[in-house]
Backbone as CSV, one residue per row, in Angstrom:
resi,resn,N_x,N_y,N_z,CA_x,CA_y,CA_z,C_x,C_y,C_z
1,UNK,-56.521,3.635,1.239,-55.367,2.801,0.865,-55.434,1.257,1.249
2,UNK,-55.531,0.213,0.293,-55.790,-1.047,0.789,-54.689,-1.729,1.608
3,UNK,-54.643,-2.951,2.009,-53.553,-3.453,2.699,-52.479,-3.852,2.264
4,UNK,-52.466,-4.224,0.896,-51.367,-4.505,-0.087,-50.437,-3.049,-0.122
5,UNK,-51.270,-2.042,-0.400,-50.413,-0.910,-0.770,-49.860,-0.177,0.473
6,UNK,-50.632,-0.553,1.733,-49.893,-0.087,2.947,-48.506,-0.777,3.453
7,UNK,-48.740,-2.076,3.086,-47.751,-3.046,3.492,-46.495,-2.650,2.404
8,UNK,-46.702,-2.559,1.354,-45.678,-2.138,0.473,-44.878,-0.967,0.687
9,UNK,-45.581,-0.035,1.085,-45.161,1.480,1.576,-44.457,1.275,2.835
10,UNK,-44.934,0.400,3.852,-44.170,0.246,5.118,-42.841,-0.569,4.655
11,UNK,-42.689,-1.515,3.820,-41.545,-2.311,3.440,-40.635,-1.231,2.641
12,UNK,-41.117,-0.674,1.735,-40.165,0.335,1.098,-39.587,1.545,2.365
13,UNK,-40.503,1.806,3.223,-39.874,2.895,4.164,-38.643,2.052,4.982
14,UNK,-38.996,0.721,5.222,-37.885,0.144,6.062,-36.577,-0.196,5.121
15,UNK,-36.855,-0.482,3.932,-35.684,-0.565,2.783,-34.844,0.711,2.887
16,UNK,-35.653,1.837,2.672,-34.950,3.307,2.547,-34.181,3.432,3.905
17,UNK,-34.627,3.177,5.115,-34.127,3.327,6.376,-33.133,2.471,6.507
18,UNK,-33.097,1.238,6.334,-31.890,0.177,6.398,-30.913,0.691,5.389
19,UNK,-30.812,1.003,4.243,-30.082,1.533,3.364,-29.458,2.606,4.014
20,UNK,-30.021,3.744,4.586,-29.303,5.223,5.129,-28.577,4.571,6.189
21,UNK,-28.912,3.627,6.995,-28.268,3.325,8.133,-26.867,2.753,7.661
22,UNK,-26.879,1.698,6.593,-25.679,1.112,6.194,-24.988,2.129,5.506
23,UNK,-25.352,3.138,4.907,-24.423,4.269,4.217,-23.988,4.998,5.380
24,UNK,-24.385,4.925,6.491,-23.728,6.057,7.552,-22.559,5.208,8.228
25,UNK,-22.444,3.924,7.848,-21.046,3.280,8.540,-19.850,4.038,8.401
26,UNK,-19.054,4.313,9.561,-17.831,5.085,9.283,-16.534,4.196,8.667
27,UNK,-15.652,5.014,8.179,-14.533,4.349,7.564,-14.299,3.232,8.364
28,UNK,-13.836,3.343,9.831,-13.577,2.391,10.543,-14.445,1.174,10.637
29,UNK,-15.699,1.273,10.795,-16.529,0.226,10.626,-16.382,-0.497,9.230
30,UNK,-16.342,0.205,8.159,-16.290,-0.532,6.805,-14.850,-1.190,6.498
31,UNK,-13.771,-0.534,7.368,-12.770,-1.382,7.210,-12.364,-2.435,7.942
32,UNK,-13.208,-2.536,9.179,-12.986,-3.393,10.286,-13.218,-5.132,9.784
33,UNK,-13.918,-5.161,8.688,-14.181,-6.754,8.310,-12.854,-7.599,8.292
34,UNK,-11.874,-7.039,7.798,-10.732,-8.022,7.694,-10.140,-8.253,8.835
35,UNK,-10.003,-7.513,9.848,-9.644,-7.460,11.121,-10.793,-7.768,12.301
36,UNK,-11.745,-8.453,11.915,-12.850,-8.744,12.524,-12.500,-9.227,13.873
37,UNK,-13.339,-8.726,15.126,-12.694,-9.283,16.491,-11.596,-8.462,17.178
38,UNK,-11.106,-7.392,16.286,-10.219,-6.507,16.830,-10.866,-5.295,17.045
39,UNK,-10.125,-4.289,18.062,-10.682,-2.892,18.479,-10.084,-2.268,17.688
40,UNK,-10.683,-1.067,16.957,-10.332,-0.126,16.012,-9.410,1.154,16.919
41,UNK,-8.124,1.102,16.445,-7.553,1.990,17.100,-7.155,3.188,16.323
42,UNK,-6.925,3.398,15.153,-6.479,4.746,14.545,-6.427,4.311,13.077
43,UNK,-6.518,5.574,12.133,-6.422,5.525,10.661,-5.360,6.516,10.462
44,UNK,-4.601,6.424,9.258,-3.842,7.585,8.842,-3.770,7.251,7.135
45,UNK,-3.668,8.572,6.866,-3.830,8.861,5.269,-2.436,8.698,4.757
46,UNK,-2.514,7.921,3.349,-1.566,8.147,2.642,-1.568,9.250,1.428
47,UNK,-0.721,10.099,1.591,-0.934,11.467,0.751,-0.038,11.420,-0.242
48,UNK,-0.190,11.960,-1.218,0.455,12.426,-2.578,0.874,13.850,-2.752
49,UNK,2.125,14.022,-2.438,2.446,15.693,-2.649,2.458,16.147,-4.110
50,UNK,1.764,17.384,-4.160,1.549,18.026,-5.459,2.379,19.161,-5.489
51,UNK,2.248,19.748,-6.742,3.212,20.985,-6.765,2.340,22.190,-6.023
52,UNK,3.259,23.160,-5.523,2.379,24.100,-4.891,2.315,23.701,-3.347
53,UNK,2.581,22.375,-2.578,2.554,22.169,-1.495,1.201,21.336,-0.913
54,UNK,0.348,21.312,-1.922,-1.026,20.665,-1.503,-0.698,19.268,-1.608
55,UNK,-1.564,18.295,-0.773,-1.455,17.008,-0.790,-2.805,16.507,-1.118
56,UNK,-2.964,15.385,-1.674,-4.016,14.425,-2.162,-4.172,13.151,-1.635
57,UNK,-5.096,12.747,-0.949,-5.062,11.376,-0.008,-5.297,10.357,-1.197
58,UNK,-4.643,9.295,-1.251,-4.846,8.330,-2.236,-5.410,7.029,-1.492
59,UNK,-5.080,7.113,-0.103,-5.496,5.627,0.615,-5.446,5.819,2.080
60,UNK,-6.054,5.044,2.688,-5.906,5.105,4.335,-5.420,3.608,4.935
61,UNK,-4.592,3.630,6.006,-4.311,2.662,6.582,-5.055,2.553,7.953
62,UNK,-5.661,1.308,8.231,-6.449,1.391,9.524,-5.722,0.048,10.317
63,UNK,-5.527,0.626,11.818,-5.038,-0.541,12.676,-5.894,-0.719,13.758
64,UNK,-5.591,-2.021,14.284,-6.730,-2.304,15.188,-5.834,-3.261,16.090
65,UNK,-6.422,-3.645,17.486,-5.703,-4.259,18.354,-6.675,-5.209,19.064
66,UNK,-6.197,-6.353,19.615,-6.806,-7.344,20.186,-6.102,-7.838,21.364
67,UNK,-6.584,-7.635,22.723,-5.864,-7.966,23.792,-6.585,-9.393,24.521
68,UNK,-5.327,-10.080,25.027,-5.958,-11.404,25.478,-5.645,-11.642,26.917
69,UNK,-6.201,-12.351,27.636,-5.873,-12.388,29.185,-4.629,-12.869,29.522
70,UNK,-3.977,-13.891,28.755,-2.887,-14.441,29.194,-1.718,-14.544,28.035
71,UNK,-1.820,-13.709,27.331,-0.941,-13.825,26.084,-0.705,-12.425,25.307
72,UNK,0.042,-12.346,24.407,0.365,-10.873,24.236,-0.590,-10.240,23.248
73,UNK,-0.737,-9.024,23.567,-1.610,-8.320,22.578,-1.263,-8.466,21.135
74,UNK,-2.183,-8.555,20.110,-1.970,-8.736,18.680,-2.440,-7.400,18.060
75,UNK,-1.770,-6.926,17.000,-2.156,-5.746,16.210,-2.408,-6.290,14.661
76,UNK,-3.388,-5.533,14.054,-3.809,-6.078,12.778,-3.868,-4.835,11.822
77,UNK,-3.813,-4.842,10.811,-3.712,-3.565,9.758,-4.278,-3.886,8.468
78,UNK,-4.944,-3.012,7.816,-5.316,-3.084,6.263,-4.824,-1.381,5.738
79,UNK,-4.749,-1.668,4.466,-4.565,-0.353,3.501,-5.937,-0.596,2.653
80,UNK,-6.319,0.574,2.554,-7.400,0.609,1.420,-7.353,2.025,0.359
81,UNK,-7.643,1.985,-0.592,-7.589,2.975,-1.530,-8.587,4.184,-1.159
82,UNK,-8.262,5.351,-1.353,-9.276,6.272,-1.287,-10.696,5.997,-2.026
83,UNK,-11.967,6.388,-1.502,-12.997,6.082,-2.154,-13.044,6.277,-3.614
84,UNK,-12.444,7.226,-4.183,-12.368,7.372,-5.582,-11.503,6.451,-6.560
85,UNK,-10.707,5.470,-5.625,-10.067,4.432,-6.406,-10.419,3.115,-6.069
86,UNK,-11.253,3.152,-4.793,-12.117,1.743,-4.506,-12.484,1.048,-5.800
87,UNK,-12.397,0.028,-5.806,-12.939,-1.024,-6.820,-12.000,-1.114,-8.110
88,UNK,-11.453,-0.430,-8.308,-10.213,-0.360,-9.510,-8.928,-0.751,-8.878
89,UNK,-8.177,-1.651,-9.682,-7.013,-2.393,-9.486,-5.967,-1.237,-9.177
90,UNK,-5.326,-1.449,-7.906,-4.315,-0.361,-7.525,-3.194,-1.272,-6.663
91,UNK,-2.196,-0.712,-6.844,-0.975,-1.474,-5.951,-1.281,-0.970,-4.432
92,UNK,-1.373,-2.015,-3.543,-1.562,-1.466,-2.088,-0.685,-2.548,-1.429
93,UNK,-0.133,-2.024,-0.385,0.584,-2.604,0.499,0.403,-2.040,1.971
94,UNK,0.716,-3.201,2.948,0.830,-2.751,4.282,1.391,-3.702,4.958
95,UNK,2.027,-3.262,6.001,3.206,-3.933,7.065,3.114,-3.465,8.243
96,UNK,3.237,-4.505,9.311,3.454,-4.486,10.583,4.651,-5.094,11.142
97,UNK,5.247,-4.005,11.910,6.628,-4.788,12.176,7.048,-4.444,13.679
98,UNK,7.193,-5.195,14.598,7.560,-5.431,15.927,8.792,-6.070,16.274
99,UNK,9.043,-6.161,17.655,10.200,-7.127,18.076,9.895,-8.497,17.857
100,UNK,8.770,-8.669,17.845,8.139,-10.360,17.770,8.504,-10.747,16.209
101,UNK,8.503,-9.700,15.334,8.263,-10.029,13.677,7.770,-9.071,12.732
102,UNK,7.658,-9.685,11.718,6.909,-8.712,10.762,5.928,-9.311,9.848
103,UNK,4.987,-8.875,9.557,3.864,-9.231,8.643,3.438,-8.172,7.459
104,UNK,3.746,-8.577,6.340,3.410,-7.803,5.154,2.623,-8.652,4.079
105,UNK,1.671,-7.493,3.331,0.931,-7.817,2.495,1.070,-6.908,1.188
106,UNK,1.148,-7.174,0.177,1.254,-6.128,-1.052,0.693,-6.877,-2.430
107,UNK,0.155,-6.065,-3.264,-0.031,-6.644,-4.434,-1.281,-5.506,-5.038
108,UNK,-1.658,-6.013,-6.372,-2.767,-5.378,-7.030,-4.103,-5.803,-6.727
109,UNK,-4.657,-5.156,-5.931,-6.015,-5.253,-4.986,-6.860,-4.275,-5.477
110,UNK,-8.153,-4.450,-5.360,-9.325,-3.575,-5.542,-9.680,-3.014,-4.445
111,UNK,-9.768,-3.785,-3.260,-10.184,-3.157,-2.047,-9.421,-2.939,-0.889
112,UNK,-8.744,-3.964,-0.551,-7.515,-3.728,0.395,-6.453,-4.653,0.439
113,UNK,-5.381,-4.147,1.054,-4.155,-5.055,1.390,-4.426,-5.475,2.756
114,UNK,-4.105,-6.784,3.000,-4.124,-7.064,4.438,-5.120,-8.318,4.744
115,UNK,-5.531,-8.576,5.680,-4.882,-8.057,6.842,-3.824,-8.658,7.150
116,UNK,-2.847,-7.828,8.099,-1.648,-8.353,8.456,-1.519,-8.254,9.922
117,UNK,-1.023,-9.439,10.905,-1.068,-9.306,12.390,0.527,-9.530,12.584
118,UNK,0.759,-8.773,13.939,1.840,-9.159,14.639,1.606,-8.947,16.166
119,UNK,2.451,-9.946,17.041,2.197,-9.676,18.453,2.905,-8.485,18.686
120,UNK,2.261,-7.613,19.792,2.801,-6.413,20.058,3.854,-6.585,21.083
121,UNK,5.126,-6.259,20.744,6.223,-6.495,21.389,7.127,-5.152,21.397
122,UNK,7.178,-4.265,22.148,7.783,-2.974,22.298,6.740,-2.074,21.241
123,UNK,7.505,-1.396,20.651,6.967,-0.359,19.514,6.664,-1.317,18.182
124,UNK,5.336,-1.007,17.661,5.021,-1.416,16.654,5.009,-0.414,15.410
125,UNK,5.673,-0.497,14.176,5.695,0.290,13.067,4.808,-0.268,11.988
126,UNK,3.820,0.669,11.666,2.929,0.585,10.639,3.179,1.343,9.201
127,UNK,3.473,0.409,8.022,3.911,1.034,6.879,2.532,0.971,5.909
128,UNK,2.741,1.722,4.768,1.601,1.748,3.941,2.145,2.285,2.578
129,UNK,1.716,1.728,1.560,1.842,2.384,0.127,0.757,2.069,-0.887
130,UNK,0.347,3.174,-1.503,-0.673,3.085,-2.515,0.048,3.411,-3.885
131,UNK,-0.278,2.530,-4.994,0.236,2.785,-6.138,-0.803,3.054,-7.125
132,UNK,-0.889,4.012,-7.966,-1.957,4.282,-8.990,-1.523,3.888,-10.278
133,UNK,-2.458,3.925,-11.198,-2.473,3.479,-12.579,-1.350,4.328,-13.265
134,UNK,-1.114,5.517,-12.759,0.290,6.307,-13.328,1.348,5.807,-13.038
135,UNK,1.405,4.537,-12.456,2.629,3.726,-12.181,3.494,4.386,-10.996
136,UNK,3.067,5.363,-10.230,3.922,6.052,-9.260,3.145,5.208,-8.000
137,UNK,4.152,4.843,-7.163,3.680,4.448,-5.764,4.274,5.643,-4.669
138,UNK,3.244,5.486,-3.692,3.448,6.593,-2.697,3.459,5.816,-1.537
139,UNK,4.363,6.060,-0.809,4.520,5.280,0.625,4.747,6.155,1.681
140,UNK,4.738,5.559,2.839,4.830,6.191,4.193,5.056,5.187,5.206
141,UNK,5.727,5.841,6.176,5.618,5.346,7.656,4.492,5.894,8.134
142,UNK,3.598,5.008,8.264,2.274,5.484,8.913,2.381,6.096,10.471
143,UNK,2.972,5.194,11.161,2.920,5.520,12.744,3.800,4.244,13.291
144,UNK,4.069,4.841,14.557,4.852,4.011,15.367,4.193,3.972,16.775
145,UNK,3.485,3.008,17.095,2.553,2.583,17.985,3.103,1.869,19.160
């Protein structure tokens, strides 16, 4: 093998390895970009009830926390569609509510609604809604943290 062929093979191997590493990013890592600088706390599924009691997940809400030395902790959240619906325009909604106030974002988005942020004062409620092209919207109170 000549030098050019070896170099091309090495570069191809690096490209394949880089692509594999990038595709292994967890959902939390992939969703954190809108809330960069915050620490991942949890995620919850937005489910659709079907006949027979089964449920289908149509989206996820991720929430994050940032603590400061001399000011209140802040929370951040985003709602993303499930991978089957990502890249297609869907109704997405996310809201955070605390004693300090409420922040919400909703609309027809392709990848996520948010980020929304509030100061953590007492309990913080996280709300999410995902609407599909069928015209139905599925909402849930995700959690109270």
